Amino acid sequence: MNMTAFTLFLAIVAMTLVITYFASKKTNSTSEFYTGGGGLTGWQNGLAIAGDYMSAASFLGIAGSIALAGFDGFFYSIGFLVAYLVVLYLIAEPLRNLGKYTMADMIAARFDEKKIRGVAALNTITISTFYMIAQLVGAGSLIKLLLGLDAYTSIVIVGVLMTVYVVFGGMTATSWVQITKAVLLMVGTFIISMIVFAKFDFSLYNMFMHMKTATPLGDAFLNPGNKYKVPLDTLSLNLALVLGTAGLPHILIRFFTVKDARTARSSVVYATWIIGIFYIMTIFLGFGAAAFVGADAIIAQDKGGNLAAPLLAQALGGDFLFAFISAVAFATILAVVTGLVLSAASAFAHDFYGHIVRKGQATEKEQLNAARWASVAVSALSIVLSLFALKMNVAFLVSLAFAVAASANLPVLLFTIFWRRFNTAGAITGMFTGLLSALLLVALSPSVWGPEGKAIFVGEALFPLTNPGIISIPLGFLGAIIGTLLTSRPDFKRYTEVTVKANTGL
Amino acid sequence: MESKPNYAQIYKSKSFRHLMHKKKRFLLPLTLFFLVFYFMLPVLTSYTDVLNKPALGPISWAWVFAFGQFVMTWTLCVMYSRKSRDWDRDIKRIREQAGREEA
């Protein structure tokens, strides 16, 4: 075991527990639990959004993809960033004006049927759980490699920590863990990028010139087409990336932590700057790893390339930088899973328990207890599922989460704000079609069916694309449209009310 | 004071109509623009080789286009921020008017 790494891991755990201790003193009401009291400033929330968003998949996965596949790995960086324009232009301000604690609140502002809340909460829990399993399994294998702890122990440690943050510190602790992590991640990435850039005399020309011959791919490294050879699959992936973010529940709940729509807007703007700068730096991480670690050495440690960034840190800065970057990766996973637990628990406690089971009659104390117990239950469930999923290839879970978010949530969110004729039946059919088609297509895809060792089951995939977005996203929109047109009773009065609220915050 | 604002009346008011018109005129074309600009990159790289040609020495057009996506995102972010300050003034006026009518 690397003692420096171990000490830094402990320091991060200690720091986050101190944050949680102070946050727990403030967390006495549901509003504080779900939104931290709504008192974050624009830049704080912007950093927290960035922290929530730059997951291990971004930091470790993209660096590895660029190192191994060159340009194609960079598609993720672009899609993840441009997605914020969809959030800023179409979703952020209306969401903050209409909602209170969860995504379902916003849809329920227009349609108050309990069924809607139920389906929306189901979507949130599905997306968050898939996303969380992927992160936890990633955490398991990462900590195993970095600290030598076995993967089961690692998952349980991360799982217990995330539960403690949420149960005791609610949104306040979650936000500050994310802010801390965002700062650490930006600093770590910046240091590595600058060392890499210095090796090429701070010249992009030199760097690109060197990359033409530095990898086994040769010239092709710098061109698209190494990883994505099926055009429809590339488009499908890009569609899910750019539209998925605006439907991710753990990102959407971050807009309830600020006081008004204006601050929600400024937090997206701050987040976009931070995330954009980070994703530009993924080029240095990827190129650096390809040049100074080498594809063979990266694959030898992890087939997916997930350790490219830590290995690069070791090659450039020795054991201390390696330990620091590993600790940053650990903080990244902690922060992201914490946000996911909170979003799933909010949907369960606020929407299912508060509005459906107790019909809005529960006392403040009962609701707060329900939220805490829901967090424990969600965490326990994800830990158990992750232990079972440990031996599976779970990379598809993240793309599934994005596809479900884009297919099931986004159409209904957009129509709720912008379509006058939209009604309850449309909202329900839209959410169901999006959810079911995305799940079904992934179940039939090459991520699940493939030759031995490549997927979960051995066999021929019935659906040829690894990402279902190009079919399931249009189906989500179509479901919402058809459901609406086949039924009557649009409530225009309610629409005028929602439009005024969404645009003015009245 | 606690009574609900008269949403139907605000919805029909000239100032609210004006705000909605301004927002639509900004959001609709720019949303279409960024979606088209974004999808041009995967479409061009999947179906053609035009972006593989060198732009600046070893840097091909694909990378220039990719960086362009970052510049586009930041530019549109700043444009939205600027534009929405103007909307904020309208919103303030609408809220004040609503408050007066209520009282």
Coordinates of C-alpha atoms in Angstrom, one line a residue:
Chain A
M1 CA 0.0 0.0 0.0
N2 CA 1.1 3.5 -0.9
M3 CA 1.3 5.3 2.5
T4 CA 1.1 8.8 1.0
A5 CA -2.0 7.8 -0.9
F6 CA -3.5 6.3 2.2
T7 CA -2.8 9.4 4.3
L8 CA -4.4 11.7 1.6
F9 CA -7.5 9.4 1.4
L10 CA -7.8 9.7 5.2
A11 CA -7.4 13.5 5.0
I12 CA -10.2 13.7 2.5
V13 CA -12.5 11.5 4.5
A14 CA -11.7 13.6 7.7
M15 CA -12.4 16.9 5.8
T16 CA -15.8 15.7 4.5
L17 CA -16.8 14.4 7.9
V18 CA -16.0 17.8 9.4
I19 CA -18.2 19.4 6.8
T20 CA -21.0 16.9 7.6
Y21 CA -20.7 17.7 11.3
F22 CA -21.2 21.4 10.8
A23 CA -23.9 20.8 8.2
S24 CA -25.8 18.5 10.6
K25 CA -26.3 21.3 13.1
K26 CA -28.1 23.2 10.4
T27 CA -30.2 20.4 9.1
N28 CA -33.4 20.5 11.1
S29 CA -36.1 20.9 8.5
T30 CA -37.1 19.3 5.2
S31 CA -36.2 22.5 3.4
E32 CA -32.7 22.3 4.8
F33 CA -32.4 18.6 4.1
Y34 CA -33.5 18.8 0.5
T35 CA -32.1 22.2 -0.5
G36 CA -29.7 23.3 2.2
G37 CA -32.2 26.1 2.9
G38 CA -31.8 27.5 -0.6
G39 CA -29.1 29.9 0.4
L40 CA -26.2 29.0 -1.9
T41 CA -24.7 31.8 -4.0
G42 CA -24.4 31.5 -7.8
W43 CA -20.7 30.6 -7.8
Q44 CA -21.1 28.2 -4.9
N45 CA -23.9 26.4 -6.7
G46 CA -22.0 26.6 -10.0
L47 CA -19.0 24.8 -8.3
A48 CA -21.3 22.3 -6.7
I49 CA -23.0 21.6 -10.1
A50 CA -19.6 21.1 -11.6
G51 CA -18.6 18.9 -8.7
D52 CA -21.8 16.8 -9.1
Y53 CA -21.2 16.5 -12.9
M54 CA -17.5 15.8 -13.3
S55 CA -17.9 12.2 -12.2
A56 CA -15.3 9.4 -12.3
A57 CA -16.6 8.7 -15.8
S58 CA -15.5 12.2 -16.8
F59 CA -12.2 12.4 -15.0
L60 CA -11.0 8.8 -15.4
G61 CA -13.1 7.6 -18.3
I62 CA -12.6 10.4 -20.8
A63 CA -8.8 10.7 -20.0
G64 CA -8.6 6.9 -20.7
S65 CA -10.8 7.1 -23.9
I66 CA -8.7 9.9 -25.4
A67 CA -5.5 8.1 -24.5
L68 CA -6.6 4.9 -26.2
A69 CA -8.9 6.2 -29.0
G70 CA -7.7 9.8 -29.7
F71 CA -10.2 12.2 -31.0
D72 CA -13.2 9.9 -30.4
G73 CA -12.7 10.0 -26.7
F74 CA -13.2 13.8 -26.9
F75 CA -16.8 13.4 -28.1
Y76 CA -17.8 12.9 -24.5
S77 CA -16.2 16.1 -23.4
I78 CA -18.0 18.1 -26.1
G79 CA -21.4 16.5 -25.5
F80 CA -21.2 16.9 -21.8
L81 CA -20.4 20.6 -22.1
V82 CA -22.8 21.6 -24.9
A83 CA -25.5 19.9 -22.8
Y84 CA -25.3 22.9 -20.5
L85 CA -26.8 25.1 -23.2
V86 CA -29.9 23.0 -23.2
V87 CA -30.0 23.3 -19.4
L88 CA -29.4 27.1 -19.4
Y89 CA -31.7 28.0 -22.4
L90 CA -34.6 25.7 -21.7
I91 CA -34.7 24.3 -18.3
A92 CA -32.9 26.1 -15.4
E93 CA -35.0 29.2 -14.8
P94 CA -38.5 27.6 -15.3
L95 CA -37.4 24.7 -13.1
R96 CA -36.3 27.0 -10.3
N97 CA -39.5 29.1 -10.6
L98 CA -41.9 26.1 -10.6
G99 CA -40.3 23.5 -8.4
K100 CA -39.5 23.2 -4.7
Y101 CA -37.5 20.1 -3.9
T102 CA -37.7 17.5 -6.8
M103 CA -38.2 17.3 -10.5
A104 CA -41.7 15.9 -9.9
D105 CA -42.6 19.2 -8.2
M106 CA -42.2 21.0 -11.4
I107 CA -44.4 18.7 -13.4
A108 CA -46.9 18.6 -10.6
A109 CA -47.1 22.4 -10.8
R110 CA -49.1 21.9 -13.9
F111 CA -50.7 18.5 -13.4
D112 CA -51.4 17.7 -9.8
E113 CA -52.4 14.0 -10.3
K114 CA -50.6 11.7 -7.9
K115 CA -49.8 9.3 -10.8
I116 CA -47.5 11.9 -12.4
R117 CA -45.6 12.3 -9.2
G118 CA -45.3 8.5 -8.9
V119 CA -44.0 8.0 -12.4
A120 CA -41.6 11.0 -12.2
A121 CA -40.3 9.6 -8.9
L122 CA -39.9 6.2 -10.4
N123 CA -37.8 7.7 -13.3
T124 CA -35.6 9.6 -10.8
I125 CA -35.0 6.5 -8.7
T126 CA -34.2 4.4 -11.8
I127 CA -31.8 6.8 -13.2
S128 CA -30.0 7.5 -9.9
T129 CA -29.7 3.9 -9.0
F130 CA -28.2 2.9 -12.3
Y131 CA -25.8 5.8 -12.1
M132 CA -24.9 5.0 -8.6
I133 CA -24.2 1.3 -9.3
A134 CA -21.8 2.3 -12.1
Q135 CA -20.0 4.8 -9.8
L136 CA -19.8 2.3 -6.9
V137 CA -18.5 -0.5 -9.0
G138 CA -15.9 1.9 -10.5
A139 CA -15.0 3.0 -7.0
G140 CA -14.5 -0.6 -6.0
S141 CA -12.0 -1.4 -8.7
L142 CA -10.2 1.9 -8.4
I143 CA -9.6 1.7 -4.7
K144 CA -8.6 -1.9 -5.1
L145 CA -5.8 -0.8 -7.5
L146 CA -4.8 2.3 -5.5
L147 CA -4.9 1.1 -1.9
G148 CA -4.9 -2.7 -2.3
L149 CA -8.2 -3.1 -0.4
D150 CA -10.4 -5.6 -2.0
A151 CA -13.3 -4.3 -4.0
Y152 CA -16.1 -5.5 -1.6
T153 CA -14.5 -3.6 1.3
S154 CA -14.0 -0.5 -0.9
I155 CA -17.7 -0.4 -2.0
V156 CA -18.8 -0.8 1.6
I157 CA -16.5 2.0 2.8
V158 CA -17.7 4.4 0.0
G159 CA -21.3 3.3 0.6
V160 CA -21.2 4.0 4.4
L161 CA -19.5 7.4 3.9
M162 CA -22.1 8.6 1.4
T163 CA -24.9 7.5 3.7
V164 CA -23.4 9.4 6.6
Y165 CA -23.1 12.6 4.5
V166 CA -26.7 12.5 3.3
V167 CA -28.4 11.3 6.5
F168 CA -26.7 13.7 8.8
G169 CA -25.8 16.7 6.6
G170 CA -28.5 16.6 3.9
M171 CA -28.1 19.0 1.0
T172 CA -25.8 21.3 2.9
A173 CA -23.2 18.6 3.4
T174 CA -23.7 17.2 -0.1
S175 CA -23.2 20.7 -1.6
W176 CA -20.0 21.4 0.3
V177 CA -18.6 18.0 -0.4
Q178 CA -19.2 18.7 -4.1
I179 CA -17.6 22.2 -3.9
T180 CA -14.5 20.8 -2.1
K181 CA -14.2 18.0 -4.7
A182 CA -14.6 20.4 -7.6
V183 CA -11.8 22.6 -6.4
L184 CA -9.5 19.6 -5.7
L185 CA -10.3 18.2 -9.2
M186 CA -9.6 21.4 -11.0
V187 CA -6.3 22.0 -9.1
G188 CA -5.2 18.4 -9.8
T189 CA -6.1 18.4 -13.4
F190 CA -4.5 21.8 -13.9
I191 CA -1.2 20.7 -12.4
I192 CA -1.0 17.6 -14.6
S193 CA -2.1 19.5 -17.7
M194 CA 0.6 22.2 -17.2
I195 CA 3.3 19.5 -16.7
V196 CA 2.2 17.8 -19.9
F197 CA 2.1 21.1 -21.8
A198 CA 5.5 22.1 -20.5
K199 CA 6.9 18.9 -21.9
F200 CA 5.9 20.2 -25.4
D201 CA 7.3 23.7 -24.7
F202 CA 3.8 25.1 -24.3
S203 CA 3.1 24.6 -28.0
L204 CA 0.0 23.0 -29.3
Y205 CA 1.8 22.5 -32.6
N206 CA 4.5 20.5 -30.9
M207 CA 2.0 18.5 -28.9
F208 CA -0.1 17.5 -31.9
M209 CA 3.0 16.9 -34.0
H210 CA 4.3 14.5 -31.4
M211 CA 1.0 12.6 -31.1
K212 CA 1.1 11.7 -34.8
T213 CA 3.7 9.2 -34.1
A214 CA 3.5 8.6 -30.3
T215 CA 0.7 5.9 -30.3
P216 CA 0.1 2.5 -31.9
L217 CA -2.7 4.2 -33.9
G218 CA -0.1 6.5 -35.7
D219 CA -1.7 9.3 -37.7
A220 CA -5.2 7.9 -37.1
F221 CA -4.9 8.8 -33.4
L222 CA -5.7 12.5 -34.2
N223 CA -8.7 11.6 -36.5
P224 CA -12.2 10.6 -35.6
G225 CA -13.3 7.0 -36.3
N226 CA -11.2 4.8 -34.1
K227 CA -13.8 4.1 -31.5
Y228 CA -17.1 4.8 -33.2
K229 CA -17.3 3.2 -36.6
V230 CA -21.1 2.9 -36.9
P231 CA -22.4 6.4 -37.8
L232 CA -25.8 5.9 -36.2
D233 CA -24.2 4.8 -32.9
T234 CA -22.1 8.0 -32.9
L235 CA -25.2 10.1 -33.5
S236 CA -27.2 8.2 -30.9
L237 CA -24.4 8.7 -28.3
N238 CA -24.2 12.4 -29.1
L239 CA -27.9 12.8 -28.9
A240 CA -28.1 11.2 -25.4
L241 CA -25.1 13.2 -24.2
V242 CA -26.5 16.6 -25.2
L243 CA -30.1 16.0 -24.2
G244 CA -29.5 13.7 -21.1
T245 CA -28.0 16.3 -18.8
A246 CA -31.1 18.4 -18.7
G247 CA -33.0 15.3 -17.4
L248 CA -30.6 14.1 -14.8
P249 CA -32.3 14.3 -11.4
H250 CA -29.2 14.9 -9.4
I251 CA -28.3 17.9 -11.6
L252 CA -31.9 19.2 -11.6
I253 CA -32.2 19.2 -7.8
R254 CA -29.2 21.5 -7.6
F255 CA -31.4 24.4 -8.9
F256 CA -33.5 24.3 -5.8
T257 CA -30.5 25.2 -3.6
V258 CA -30.5 28.8 -4.7
K259 CA -32.9 31.6 -3.9
D260 CA -34.3 32.5 -7.3
A261 CA -34.3 31.9 -11.0
R262 CA -31.7 34.6 -11.5
T263 CA -29.2 32.8 -9.2
A264 CA -30.1 29.5 -10.9
R265 CA -29.1 31.0 -14.2
S266 CA -25.8 32.4 -12.9
S267 CA -24.9 29.1 -11.3
V268 CA -25.3 27.4 -14.8
V269 CA -23.1 30.1 -16.3
Y270 CA -20.4 29.5 -13.6
A271 CA -20.7 25.7 -14.0
T272 CA -20.4 26.0 -17.8
W273 CA -17.1 27.9 -17.5
I274 CA -15.6 25.5 -14.9
I275 CA -16.8 22.4 -16.7
G276 CA -15.6 23.7 -20.1
I277 CA -12.1 24.5 -18.8
F278 CA -12.0 21.0 -17.2
Y279 CA -13.0 19.3 -20.4
I280 CA -10.4 21.2 -22.4
M281 CA -7.8 19.9 -20.0
T282 CA -9.0 16.3 -20.7
I283 CA -7.0 16.6 -24.0
F284 CA -3.8 17.1 -22.0
L285 CA -4.6 14.2 -19.7
G286 CA -5.4 11.9 -22.6
F287 CA -2.6 13.0 -24.8
G288 CA -0.2 13.0 -21.9
A289 CA -1.2 9.4 -20.9
A290 CA -0.8 8.2 -24.5
A291 CA 2.6 9.8 -24.8
F292 CA 4.2 9.3 -21.4
V293 CA 2.5 6.1 -20.1
G294 CA 1.7 4.4 -23.4
A295 CA -1.3 2.4 -24.5
D296 CA 0.1 -1.0 -23.4
A297 CA 0.9 0.1 -19.9
I298 CA -2.6 1.7 -19.6
I299 CA -4.3 -1.4 -20.8
A300 CA -2.2 -3.6 -18.6
Q301 CA -3.6 -1.9 -15.5
D302 CA -7.2 -1.6 -16.6
K303 CA -8.8 -2.7 -19.9
G304 CA -11.1 0.3 -20.1
G305 CA -8.2 2.8 -19.7
N306 CA -9.7 4.1 -16.4
L307 CA -6.4 4.4 -14.7
A308 CA -4.8 6.5 -17.5
A309 CA -4.9 9.8 -15.4
P310 CA -3.4 8.3 -12.1
L311 CA -0.8 6.5 -14.2
L312 CA 0.1 9.7 -16.0
A313 CA 0.4 11.5 -12.6
Q314 CA 2.8 8.8 -11.5
A315 CA 4.9 9.0 -14.7
L316 CA 5.2 12.8 -14.4
G317 CA 5.3 13.5 -10.7
G318 CA 6.2 10.3 -9.0
D319 CA 4.5 8.8 -6.0
F320 CA 3.2 12.1 -4.4
L321 CA 1.3 13.3 -7.5
F322 CA 0.0 9.8 -8.0
A323 CA -1.3 9.7 -4.4
F324 CA -2.8 13.2 -4.8
I325 CA -4.6 12.3 -8.1
S326 CA -5.8 9.0 -6.6
A327 CA -7.2 10.8 -3.6
V328 CA -8.9 13.4 -5.9
A329 CA -10.5 10.5 -7.9
F330 CA -11.7 9.1 -4.6
A331 CA -13.2 12.4 -3.6
T332 CA -14.8 12.6 -7.0
I333 CA -16.6 9.3 -6.5
L334 CA -17.7 10.2 -3.0
A335 CA -19.2 13.6 -4.1
V336 CA -21.1 12.1 -7.0
V337 CA -22.6 9.2 -5.2
T338 CA -23.6 11.5 -2.4
G339 CA -25.6 13.7 -4.9
L340 CA -27.2 10.6 -6.3
V341 CA -28.3 9.2 -3.0
L342 CA -29.8 12.6 -2.1
S343 CA -31.8 12.8 -5.4
A344 CA -33.2 9.3 -5.2
A345 CA -34.0 9.7 -1.5
S346 CA -35.8 13.1 -2.2
A347 CA -37.9 11.5 -4.9
F348 CA -38.8 8.6 -2.5
A349 CA -39.5 10.6 0.6
H350 CA -40.9 13.8 -0.8
D351 CA -42.9 12.4 -3.8
F352 CA -43.9 8.9 -2.8
Y353 CA -44.1 9.2 1.0
G354 CA -45.0 12.9 1.4
H355 CA -47.5 13.3 -1.4
I356 CA -48.8 9.9 -2.3
V357 CA -48.7 7.9 1.0
R358 CA -49.4 10.7 3.4
K359 CA -51.2 13.0 0.9
G360 CA -49.3 16.0 2.1
Q361 CA -50.5 15.6 5.7
A362 CA -47.2 14.5 7.3
T363 CA -45.6 16.7 9.9
E364 CA -42.3 18.3 9.3
K365 CA -40.6 15.9 11.7
E366 CA -42.2 12.9 10.0
Q367 CA -41.1 14.1 6.6
L368 CA -37.5 14.7 7.8
N369 CA -37.4 11.2 9.3
A370 CA -38.8 9.7 6.1
A371 CA -36.1 11.5 4.1
R372 CA -33.4 10.2 6.3
W373 CA -34.7 6.6 6.3
A374 CA -35.1 6.8 2.5
S375 CA -31.5 7.8 2.2
V376 CA -30.4 4.8 4.3
A377 CA -32.6 2.5 2.2
V378 CA -31.4 3.8 -1.2
S379 CA -27.8 3.5 -0.1
A380 CA -28.2 0.0 1.3
L381 CA -30.0 -1.1 -1.9
S382 CA -27.2 0.4 -4.2
I383 CA -24.4 -1.1 -2.1
V384 CA -26.0 -4.6 -2.4
L385 CA -26.7 -4.2 -6.1
S386 CA -23.1 -3.0 -6.7
L387 CA -21.7 -6.0 -4.9
F388 CA -23.6 -8.3 -7.3
A389 CA -22.7 -6.1 -10.3
L390 CA -19.0 -6.2 -9.4
K391 CA -18.0 -8.7 -12.0
M392 CA -20.1 -7.2 -14.7
N393 CA -19.1 -4.7 -17.3
V394 CA -21.2 -1.8 -16.0
A395 CA -20.0 1.0 -18.3
F396 CA -23.4 0.7 -20.1
L397 CA -25.2 1.8 -16.9
V398 CA -24.0 5.4 -17.3
S399 CA -25.1 5.6 -20.9
L400 CA -28.4 4.1 -19.9
A401 CA -28.9 6.7 -17.2
F402 CA -28.3 9.5 -19.8
A403 CA -30.6 7.8 -22.3
V404 CA -33.4 7.4 -19.8
A405 CA -33.0 11.0 -18.6
A406 CA -33.1 12.2 -22.2
S407 CA -36.0 9.9 -23.3
A408 CA -38.2 9.9 -20.2
N409 CA -37.6 13.2 -18.4
L410 CA -36.6 15.8 -20.9
P411 CA -39.7 15.6 -23.3
V412 CA -42.1 15.9 -20.4
L413 CA -40.1 18.8 -18.8
L414 CA -40.0 20.7 -22.1
F415 CA -43.7 20.1 -22.9
T416 CA -44.7 21.1 -19.4
I417 CA -43.1 24.5 -19.9
F418 CA -43.7 25.1 -23.6
W419 CA -46.7 23.2 -24.9
R420 CA -50.1 24.7 -24.3
R421 CA -52.1 21.6 -25.3
F422 CA -50.1 19.2 -23.2
N423 CA -52.0 17.2 -20.6
T424 CA -51.8 14.6 -17.8
A425 CA -52.2 11.6 -20.0
G426 CA -49.5 12.9 -22.3
A427 CA -47.1 13.4 -19.4
I428 CA -47.7 9.8 -18.1
T429 CA -47.4 8.1 -21.5
G430 CA -44.3 10.2 -22.4
M431 CA -42.5 9.2 -19.3
F432 CA -43.4 5.6 -19.6
T433 CA -42.6 5.3 -23.3
G434 CA -39.2 7.0 -22.8
L435 CA -38.3 4.8 -19.7
L436 CA -39.5 1.5 -21.1
S437 CA -38.1 1.9 -24.6
A438 CA -34.6 3.0 -23.3
L439 CA -34.5 0.0 -20.9
L440 CA -35.8 -2.5 -23.5
L441 CA -33.4 -1.3 -26.2
V442 CA -30.4 -1.5 -23.9
A443 CA -31.5 -5.0 -22.7
L444 CA -31.3 -6.0 -26.4
S445 CA -28.1 -4.1 -27.2
P446 CA -24.5 -5.2 -27.7
S447 CA -23.8 -3.9 -24.1
V448 CA -25.8 -6.8 -22.8
W449 CA -25.5 -9.4 -25.6
G450 CA -22.1 -10.2 -27.2
P451 CA -19.3 -12.6 -27.6
E452 CA -17.8 -14.2 -24.5
G453 CA -16.2 -11.6 -22.2
K454 CA -17.5 -8.6 -24.0
A455 CA -20.9 -8.3 -22.4
I456 CA -23.2 -9.8 -19.7
F457 CA -24.8 -12.6 -21.8
V458 CA -23.3 -14.5 -24.7
G459 CA -25.3 -14.2 -27.8
E460 CA -26.4 -12.0 -30.8
A461 CA -27.7 -8.5 -29.9
L462 CA -31.2 -7.9 -31.4
F463 CA -30.7 -4.1 -31.3
P464 CA -27.4 -3.1 -33.1
L465 CA -26.6 0.2 -31.3
T466 CA -24.9 0.4 -27.9
N467 CA -26.8 3.6 -27.2
P468 CA -30.6 3.6 -27.5
G469 CA -31.0 7.4 -27.6
I470 CA -31.7 7.8 -31.4
I471 CA -34.8 5.6 -31.1
S472 CA -35.9 6.1 -27.5
I473 CA -35.6 9.9 -27.3
P474 CA -37.9 10.4 -30.3
L475 CA -40.2 7.7 -28.8
G476 CA -40.3 9.7 -25.5
F477 CA -41.4 12.8 -27.4
L478 CA -43.9 10.8 -29.6
G479 CA -45.4 9.1 -26.5
A480 CA -46.0 12.4 -24.9
I481 CA -47.6 13.9 -28.1
I482 CA -49.8 10.9 -28.9
G483 CA -50.9 10.5 -25.3
T484 CA -51.9 14.2 -25.4
L485 CA -53.7 14.1 -28.7
L486 CA -55.7 11.0 -28.0
T487 CA -57.1 12.4 -24.8
S488 CA -58.9 15.7 -24.5
R489 CA -59.3 18.0 -21.6
P490 CA -56.3 20.3 -21.8
D491 CA -56.4 22.8 -19.0
F492 CA -55.5 26.1 -20.5
K493 CA -56.2 28.0 -17.3
R494 CA -53.5 26.0 -15.6
Y495 CA -51.2 26.5 -18.5
T496 CA -51.4 30.3 -18.3
E497 CA -50.7 30.1 -14.6
V498 CA -47.7 27.9 -15.1
T499 CA -46.3 30.1 -17.9
V500 CA -46.6 33.2 -15.8
K501 CA -44.9 31.5 -12.8
A502 CA -42.2 29.9 -14.9
N503 CA -41.3 33.2 -16.5
T504 CA -41.7 35.6 -13.7
G505 CA -41.3 33.6 -10.5
L506 CA -44.6 35.1 -9.2
Chain B
M1 CA -51.3 40.4 0.3
E2 CA -51.4 36.7 0.7
S3 CA -53.9 36.2 -2.2
K4 CA -52.8 34.5 -5.4
P5 CA -51.7 36.8 -8.2
N6 CA -54.2 37.1 -11.0
Y7 CA -52.4 34.8 -13.4
A8 CA -54.9 35.1 -16.3
Q9 CA -54.7 38.9 -16.1
I10 CA -50.9 39.0 -16.1
Y11 CA -50.8 36.4 -18.9
K12 CA -53.0 38.7 -21.1
S13 CA -51.2 41.9 -20.1
K14 CA -49.2 43.8 -22.7
S15 CA -45.9 43.7 -20.7
F16 CA -46.1 40.0 -20.2
R17 CA -46.8 39.4 -23.9
H18 CA -43.9 41.6 -24.8
L19 CA -41.5 39.7 -22.5
M20 CA -42.6 36.3 -24.0
H21 CA -42.2 37.7 -27.5
K22 CA -38.6 38.9 -26.7
K23 CA -37.7 35.6 -25.0
K24 CA -39.0 33.5 -27.9
R25 CA -37.2 35.7 -30.5
F26 CA -33.9 35.0 -28.7
L27 CA -34.3 31.4 -27.5
L28 CA -35.8 29.7 -30.5
P29 CA -33.2 30.7 -33.2
L30 CA -30.2 30.3 -30.9
T31 CA -31.4 26.9 -29.6
L32 CA -31.8 25.7 -33.2
F33 CA -28.4 27.1 -34.0
F34 CA -26.5 25.4 -31.2
L35 CA -28.2 22.0 -31.9
V36 CA -27.4 22.2 -35.6
F37 CA -23.8 23.3 -34.9
Y38 CA -23.4 20.6 -32.3
F39 CA -24.7 17.8 -34.5
M40 CA -22.7 19.0 -37.6
L41 CA -19.5 17.6 -35.9
P42 CA -20.6 14.0 -35.5
V43 CA -22.4 14.0 -38.8
L44 CA -19.4 15.3 -40.7
T45 CA -17.0 13.0 -38.9
S46 CA -19.3 9.9 -39.4
Y47 CA -20.2 10.4 -43.0
T48 CA -17.3 12.3 -44.5
D49 CA -13.5 12.8 -44.2
V50 CA -13.5 16.6 -44.8
L51 CA -12.6 17.4 -41.2
N52 CA -9.5 15.2 -41.4
K53 CA -7.7 17.7 -43.6
P54 CA -5.0 19.8 -41.8
A55 CA -6.1 23.2 -40.6
L56 CA -3.0 24.5 -38.7
G57 CA -0.1 22.2 -39.3
P58 CA -0.7 18.9 -37.5
I59 CA -4.1 20.1 -36.1
S60 CA -6.9 19.0 -38.3
W61 CA -10.3 20.7 -38.9
A62 CA -12.0 18.2 -36.6
W63 CA -10.1 19.6 -33.6
V64 CA -10.7 23.2 -34.8
F65 CA -14.4 22.3 -35.0
A66 CA -14.3 20.6 -31.6
F67 CA -12.7 23.7 -30.0
G68 CA -15.3 25.8 -31.8
Q69 CA -18.0 23.9 -29.8
F70 CA -16.3 25.2 -26.6
V71 CA -16.2 28.7 -27.9
M72 CA -19.8 28.5 -29.1
T73 CA -20.9 27.2 -25.7
W74 CA -19.2 30.0 -23.8
T75 CA -20.3 32.7 -26.2
L76 CA -24.0 31.6 -26.0
C77 CA -23.7 31.5 -22.2
V78 CA -22.5 35.0 -22.1
M79 CA -25.2 36.1 -24.6
Y80 CA -27.9 34.5 -22.5
S81 CA -26.6 36.2 -19.4
R82 CA -26.6 39.6 -21.0
K83 CA -30.0 39.2 -22.6
S84 CA -31.6 37.9 -19.5
R85 CA -30.7 41.1 -17.6
D86 CA -33.0 42.9 -19.9
W87 CA -35.7 40.3 -19.2
D88 CA -35.1 40.7 -15.5
R89 CA -36.1 44.4 -15.8
D90 CA -39.3 43.4 -17.5
I91 CA -40.1 40.8 -14.9
K92 CA -39.5 43.3 -12.1
R93 CA -42.0 45.7 -13.8
I94 CA -44.6 42.9 -14.3
R95 CA -44.3 41.9 -10.6
E96 CA -44.7 45.4 -9.5
Q97 CA -47.8 45.9 -11.6
A98 CA -49.3 42.6 -10.4
G99 CA -48.7 43.7 -6.8
R100 CA -50.5 47.0 -7.4
E101 CA -53.5 45.4 -8.9
E102 CA -53.7 43.0 -6.1
A103 CA -53.7 45.7 -3.5

